[in-house]
Coordinates of C-alpha atoms in Angstrom, one line a residue:
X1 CA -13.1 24.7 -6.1
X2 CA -11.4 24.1 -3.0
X3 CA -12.3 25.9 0.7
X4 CA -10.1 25.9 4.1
X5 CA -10.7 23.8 6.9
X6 CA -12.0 26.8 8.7
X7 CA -14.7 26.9 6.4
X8 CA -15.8 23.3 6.6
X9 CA -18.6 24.0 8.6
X10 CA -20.1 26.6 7.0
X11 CA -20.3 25.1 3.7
X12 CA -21.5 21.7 5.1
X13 CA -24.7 23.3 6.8
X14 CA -25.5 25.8 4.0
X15 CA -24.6 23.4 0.6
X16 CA -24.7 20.0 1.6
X17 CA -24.7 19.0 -1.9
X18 CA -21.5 20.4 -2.1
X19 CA -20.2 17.1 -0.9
X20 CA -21.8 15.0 -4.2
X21 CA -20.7 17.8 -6.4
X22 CA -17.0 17.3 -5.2
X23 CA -17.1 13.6 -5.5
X24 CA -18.4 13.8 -8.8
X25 CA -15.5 15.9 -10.2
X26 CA -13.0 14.2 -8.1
X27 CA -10.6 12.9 -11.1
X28 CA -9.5 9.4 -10.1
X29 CA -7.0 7.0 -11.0
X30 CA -6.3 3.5 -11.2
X31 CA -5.9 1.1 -7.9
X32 CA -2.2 -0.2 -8.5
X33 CA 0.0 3.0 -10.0
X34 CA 2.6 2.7 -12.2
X35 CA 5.2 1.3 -9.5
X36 CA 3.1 -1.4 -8.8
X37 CA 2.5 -0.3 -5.0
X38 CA 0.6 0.8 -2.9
X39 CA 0.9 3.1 -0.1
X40 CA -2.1 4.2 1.7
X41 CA -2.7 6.6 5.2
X42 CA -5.5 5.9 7.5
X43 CA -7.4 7.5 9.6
X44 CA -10.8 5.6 10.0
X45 CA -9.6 5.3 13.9
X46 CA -11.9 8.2 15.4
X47 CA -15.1 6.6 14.2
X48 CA -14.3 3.7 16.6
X49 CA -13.8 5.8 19.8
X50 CA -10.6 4.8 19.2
X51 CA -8.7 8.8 19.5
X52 CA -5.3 7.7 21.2
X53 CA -1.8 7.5 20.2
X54 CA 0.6 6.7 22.5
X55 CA 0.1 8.4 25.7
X56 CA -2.4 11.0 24.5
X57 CA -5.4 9.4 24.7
X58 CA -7.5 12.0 22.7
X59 CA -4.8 12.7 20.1
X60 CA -7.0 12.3 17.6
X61 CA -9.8 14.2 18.7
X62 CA -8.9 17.5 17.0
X63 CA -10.5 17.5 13.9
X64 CA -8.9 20.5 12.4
X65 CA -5.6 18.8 13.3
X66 CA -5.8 15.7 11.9
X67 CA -7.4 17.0 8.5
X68 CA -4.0 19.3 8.5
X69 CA -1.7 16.3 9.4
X70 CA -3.9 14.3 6.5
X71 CA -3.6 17.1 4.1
X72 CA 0.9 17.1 4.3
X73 CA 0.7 13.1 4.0
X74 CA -1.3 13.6 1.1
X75 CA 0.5 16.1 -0.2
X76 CA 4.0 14.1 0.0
X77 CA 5.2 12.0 -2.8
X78 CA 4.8 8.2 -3.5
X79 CA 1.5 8.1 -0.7
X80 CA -1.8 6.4 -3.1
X81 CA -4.2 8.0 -1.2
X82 CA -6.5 7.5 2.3
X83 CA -8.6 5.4 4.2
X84 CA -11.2 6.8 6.0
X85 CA -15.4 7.0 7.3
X86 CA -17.6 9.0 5.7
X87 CA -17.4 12.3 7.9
X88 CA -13.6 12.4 7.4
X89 CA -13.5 11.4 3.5
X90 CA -16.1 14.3 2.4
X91 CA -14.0 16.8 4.5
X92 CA -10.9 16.3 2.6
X93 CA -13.0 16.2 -0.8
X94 CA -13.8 19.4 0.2
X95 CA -10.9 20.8 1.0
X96 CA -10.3 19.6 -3.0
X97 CA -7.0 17.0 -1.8
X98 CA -8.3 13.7 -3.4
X99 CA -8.0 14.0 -7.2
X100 CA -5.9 11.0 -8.3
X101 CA -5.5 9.3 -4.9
X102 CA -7.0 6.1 -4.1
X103 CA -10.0 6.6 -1.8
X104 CA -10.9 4.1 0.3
X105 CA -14.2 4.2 2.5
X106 CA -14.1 2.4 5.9
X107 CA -17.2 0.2 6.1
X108 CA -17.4 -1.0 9.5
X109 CA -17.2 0.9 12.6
X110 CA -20.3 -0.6 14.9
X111 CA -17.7 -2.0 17.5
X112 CA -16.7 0.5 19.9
X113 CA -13.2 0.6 21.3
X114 CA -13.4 -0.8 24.6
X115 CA -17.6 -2.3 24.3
X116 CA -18.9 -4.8 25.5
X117 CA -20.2 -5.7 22.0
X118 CA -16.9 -4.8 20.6
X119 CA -16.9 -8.0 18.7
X120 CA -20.5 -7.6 17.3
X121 CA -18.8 -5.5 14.4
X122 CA -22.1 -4.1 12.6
X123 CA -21.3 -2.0 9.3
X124 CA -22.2 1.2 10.4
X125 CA -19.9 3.4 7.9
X126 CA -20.0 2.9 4.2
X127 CA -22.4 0.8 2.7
X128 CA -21.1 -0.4 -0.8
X129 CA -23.8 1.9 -2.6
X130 CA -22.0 4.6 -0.9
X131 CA -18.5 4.0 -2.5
X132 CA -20.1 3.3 -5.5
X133 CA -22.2 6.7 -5.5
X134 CA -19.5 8.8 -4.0
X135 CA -17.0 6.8 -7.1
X136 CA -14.7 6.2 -4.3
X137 CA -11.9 3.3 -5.4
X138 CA -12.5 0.6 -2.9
X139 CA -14.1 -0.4 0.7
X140 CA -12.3 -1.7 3.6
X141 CA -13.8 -4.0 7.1
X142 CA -12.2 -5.4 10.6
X143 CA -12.6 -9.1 11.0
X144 CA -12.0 -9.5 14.6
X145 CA -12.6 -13.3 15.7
X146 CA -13.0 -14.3 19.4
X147 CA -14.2 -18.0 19.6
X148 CA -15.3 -17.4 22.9
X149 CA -17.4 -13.7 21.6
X150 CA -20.6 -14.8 19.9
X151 CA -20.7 -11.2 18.2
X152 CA -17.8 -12.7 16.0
X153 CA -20.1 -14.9 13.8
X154 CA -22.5 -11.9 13.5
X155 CA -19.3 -9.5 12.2
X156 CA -18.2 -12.8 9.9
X157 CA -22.1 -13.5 8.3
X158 CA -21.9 -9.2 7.4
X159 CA -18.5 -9.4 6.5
X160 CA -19.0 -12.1 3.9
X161 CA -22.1 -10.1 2.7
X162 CA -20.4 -7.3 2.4
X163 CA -17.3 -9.0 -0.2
X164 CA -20.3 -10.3 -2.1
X165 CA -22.2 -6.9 -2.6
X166 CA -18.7 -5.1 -3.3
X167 CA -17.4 -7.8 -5.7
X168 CA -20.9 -7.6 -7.6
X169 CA -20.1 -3.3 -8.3
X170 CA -16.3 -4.4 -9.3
X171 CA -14.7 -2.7 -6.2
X172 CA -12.0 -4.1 -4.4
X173 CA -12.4 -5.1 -0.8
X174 CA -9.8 -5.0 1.8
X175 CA -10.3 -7.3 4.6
X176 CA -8.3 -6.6 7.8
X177 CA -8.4 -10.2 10.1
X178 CA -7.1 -11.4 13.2
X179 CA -8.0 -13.8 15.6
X180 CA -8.7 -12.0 19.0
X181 CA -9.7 -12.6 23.0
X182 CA -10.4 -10.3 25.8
X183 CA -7.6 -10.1 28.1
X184 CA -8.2 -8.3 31.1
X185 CA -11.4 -7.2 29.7
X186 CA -9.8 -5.7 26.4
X187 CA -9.8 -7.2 23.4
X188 CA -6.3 -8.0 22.0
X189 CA -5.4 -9.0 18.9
X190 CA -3.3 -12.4 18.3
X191 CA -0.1 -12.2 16.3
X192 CA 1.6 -15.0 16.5
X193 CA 2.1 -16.8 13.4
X194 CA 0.0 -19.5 14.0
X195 CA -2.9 -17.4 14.5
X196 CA -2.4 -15.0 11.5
X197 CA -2.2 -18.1 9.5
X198 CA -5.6 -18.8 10.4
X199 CA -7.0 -15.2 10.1
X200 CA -5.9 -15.4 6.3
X201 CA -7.3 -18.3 5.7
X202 CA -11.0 -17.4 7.2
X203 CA -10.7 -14.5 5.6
X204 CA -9.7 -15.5 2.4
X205 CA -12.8 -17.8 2.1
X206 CA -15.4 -14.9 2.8
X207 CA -18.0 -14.8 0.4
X208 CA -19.3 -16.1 -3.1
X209 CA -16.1 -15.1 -4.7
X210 CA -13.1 -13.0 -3.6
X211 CA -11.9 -11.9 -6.8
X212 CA -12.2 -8.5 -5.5
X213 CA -10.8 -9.5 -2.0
X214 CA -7.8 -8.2 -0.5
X215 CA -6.1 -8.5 2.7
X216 CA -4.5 -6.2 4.9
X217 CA -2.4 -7.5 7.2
X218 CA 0.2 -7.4 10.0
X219 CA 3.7 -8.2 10.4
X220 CA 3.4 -11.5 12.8
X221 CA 5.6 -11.2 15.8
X222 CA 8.0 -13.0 14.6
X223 CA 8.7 -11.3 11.3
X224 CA 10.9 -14.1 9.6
X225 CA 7.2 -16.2 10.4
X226 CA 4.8 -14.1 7.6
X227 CA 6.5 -15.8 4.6
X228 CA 5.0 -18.6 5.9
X229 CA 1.8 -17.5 7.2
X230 CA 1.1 -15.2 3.9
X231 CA 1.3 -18.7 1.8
X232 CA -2.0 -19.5 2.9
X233 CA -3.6 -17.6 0.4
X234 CA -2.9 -16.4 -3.0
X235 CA -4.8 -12.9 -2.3
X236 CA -3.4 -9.7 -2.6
X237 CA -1.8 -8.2 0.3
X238 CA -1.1 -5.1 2.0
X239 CA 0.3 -4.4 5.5
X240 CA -1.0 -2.8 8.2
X241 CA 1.3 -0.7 10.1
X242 CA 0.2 0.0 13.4
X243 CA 1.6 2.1 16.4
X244 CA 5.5 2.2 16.5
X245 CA 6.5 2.0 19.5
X246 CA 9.8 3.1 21.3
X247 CA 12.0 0.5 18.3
X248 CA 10.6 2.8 15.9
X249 CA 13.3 1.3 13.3
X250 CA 12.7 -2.2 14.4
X251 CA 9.0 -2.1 13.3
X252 CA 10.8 -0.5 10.3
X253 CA 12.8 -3.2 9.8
X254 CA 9.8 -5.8 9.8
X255 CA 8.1 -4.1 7.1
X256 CA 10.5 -3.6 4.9
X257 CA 11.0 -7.6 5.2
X258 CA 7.6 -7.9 4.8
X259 CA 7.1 -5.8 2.1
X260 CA 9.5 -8.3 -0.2
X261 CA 7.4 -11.1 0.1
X262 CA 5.9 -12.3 -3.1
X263 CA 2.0 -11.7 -2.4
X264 CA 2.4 -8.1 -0.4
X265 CA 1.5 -4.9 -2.7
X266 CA 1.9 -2.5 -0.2
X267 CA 1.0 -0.6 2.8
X268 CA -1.7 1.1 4.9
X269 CA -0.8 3.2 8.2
X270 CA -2.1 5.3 10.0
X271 CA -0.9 7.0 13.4
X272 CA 2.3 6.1 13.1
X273 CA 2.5 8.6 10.2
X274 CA 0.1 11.1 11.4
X275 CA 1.1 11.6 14.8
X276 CA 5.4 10.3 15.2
X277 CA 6.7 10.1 18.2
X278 CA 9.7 11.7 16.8
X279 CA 10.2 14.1 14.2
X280 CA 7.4 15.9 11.1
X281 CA 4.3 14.1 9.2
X282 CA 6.6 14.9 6.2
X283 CA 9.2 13.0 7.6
X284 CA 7.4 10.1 8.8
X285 CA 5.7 9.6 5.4
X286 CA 9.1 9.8 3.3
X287 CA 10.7 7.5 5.5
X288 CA 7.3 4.4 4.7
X289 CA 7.4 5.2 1.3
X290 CA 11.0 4.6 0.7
X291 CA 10.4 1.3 2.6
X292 CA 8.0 0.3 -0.9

């Protein structure tokens, strides 16, 4: 039985096991559907500090909001399912939207947007006992590397921990890399092809076996460069979308380039969907899944 957003806090302080109950009727469904892609929303951003979009800087910040905006991208057709922490995941189980989406829970959160540990990446969301218990369909962690940040070996030792734990309960892994340095005093990520090159290739060796390890990646700067960069692995791939900015059908363009290439299965995004510059969610989603 499903309730309304407005009653979301009600129900979680009088039946907290209301949140098991849902997860253990949730009806799920395999990883890969029958079009052999994938096509996921996230919204795992909030957990991080991490609330803006474009000029707004606490877009994301309205709770009621973003479930709605979560709810329509769900509801639209050819989208796999979410990405998500724990607070947001049991909300839309709740609210009964998850049977036969993938659900993906968001594993580590520990560094804050804008911290000066932001590289010390501690797994402060799911634990891989908690997607198993909750029979969520797969986990997902940032792999930020700064050669000059010594939080980045800390973030790499649990990452490849974490693949090893996940792999050992049969549950796919998504592993987002890049390398990164602080700018300014912000961390930004590096996109050039050489770099994501290298990002796949740390990434890929993560762990005692990545037989359950996927990547999920972006478009390098130069898209007609991620053929190249994606043939240092022979992982599965999805992309990650990012912010579009202003060329909202350039950074179209890229993905659906992308999105041919031999080892890509599909996509995750997040903002760009749920909060468009232009236009409705509904619109938004249609026009990434006819990308796939």
């Amino acid at each position: 039985m499903s309730i309304s957003i407005l009653d979301l806090a009600t129900v979680r302080a009088r039946h907290p096991e209301a949140i098991a109950e849902a997860a253990a009727r949730r009806v799920r469904r395999p990883l890969i559907g029958d079009n052999g892609r994938l096509m996921i929303v996230a919204a795992d951003h909030p957990a991080r500090g991490a609330l803006g979009v474009g000029g707004h800087r606490l877009a994301m910040a309205n709770r009621a909001d973003l479930l709605e905006r979560l709810c329509v991208a769900l509801s639209r057709p050819g989208v796999d399912g979410v990405l998500a922490t724990a607070d947001i995941l049991e909300d839309l189980l709740l609210l009964g939207v998850l049977d036969d989406k993938v659900v993906m829970g968001s594993m580590n959160r520990g560094g804050l947007a804008g911290a000066c540990f932001e590289m010390d990446d501690r797994f402060t969301g799911h634990r891989p006992e908690d997607i198993e218990r909750l029979r969520f369909d797969a986990g997902k962690l940032l792999l930020r590397i700064d050669y000059d940040d010594p939080g980045s070996l800390r973030t790499l030792e649990s990452a490849a921990r974490a693949v090893d734990e996940m792999a050992a309960r049969e549950l796919p892994l998504f592993v987002e890399p890049f390398i990164s340095r602080r700018v300014d005093g912000r961390v930004r990520n590096d996109l050039s092809a050489e770099a994501v090159t290298r990002s796949i290739a740390i990434a890929s060796g993560l762990g005692g076996t990545s037989a359950y390890t996927w990547l999920k990646l972006p478009v390098t700067d130069d898209p007609d460069a991620m053929a190249e960069a994606l043939e240092a692995s022979t992982l599965p791939a999805v992309l990650l979308g990012g912010e579009v900015g202003k060329d909202q059908e350039g950074a179209y363009e890229k993905w659906r380039k992308a999105l041919r290439l031999p080892t890509v299965q599909g996509m995750v995004v997040g903002r760009s969907l749920l909060y468009p510059a232009e236009g409705s969610v509904e619109t938004a989603v249609d026009t990434a899944v006819s990308l796939l």
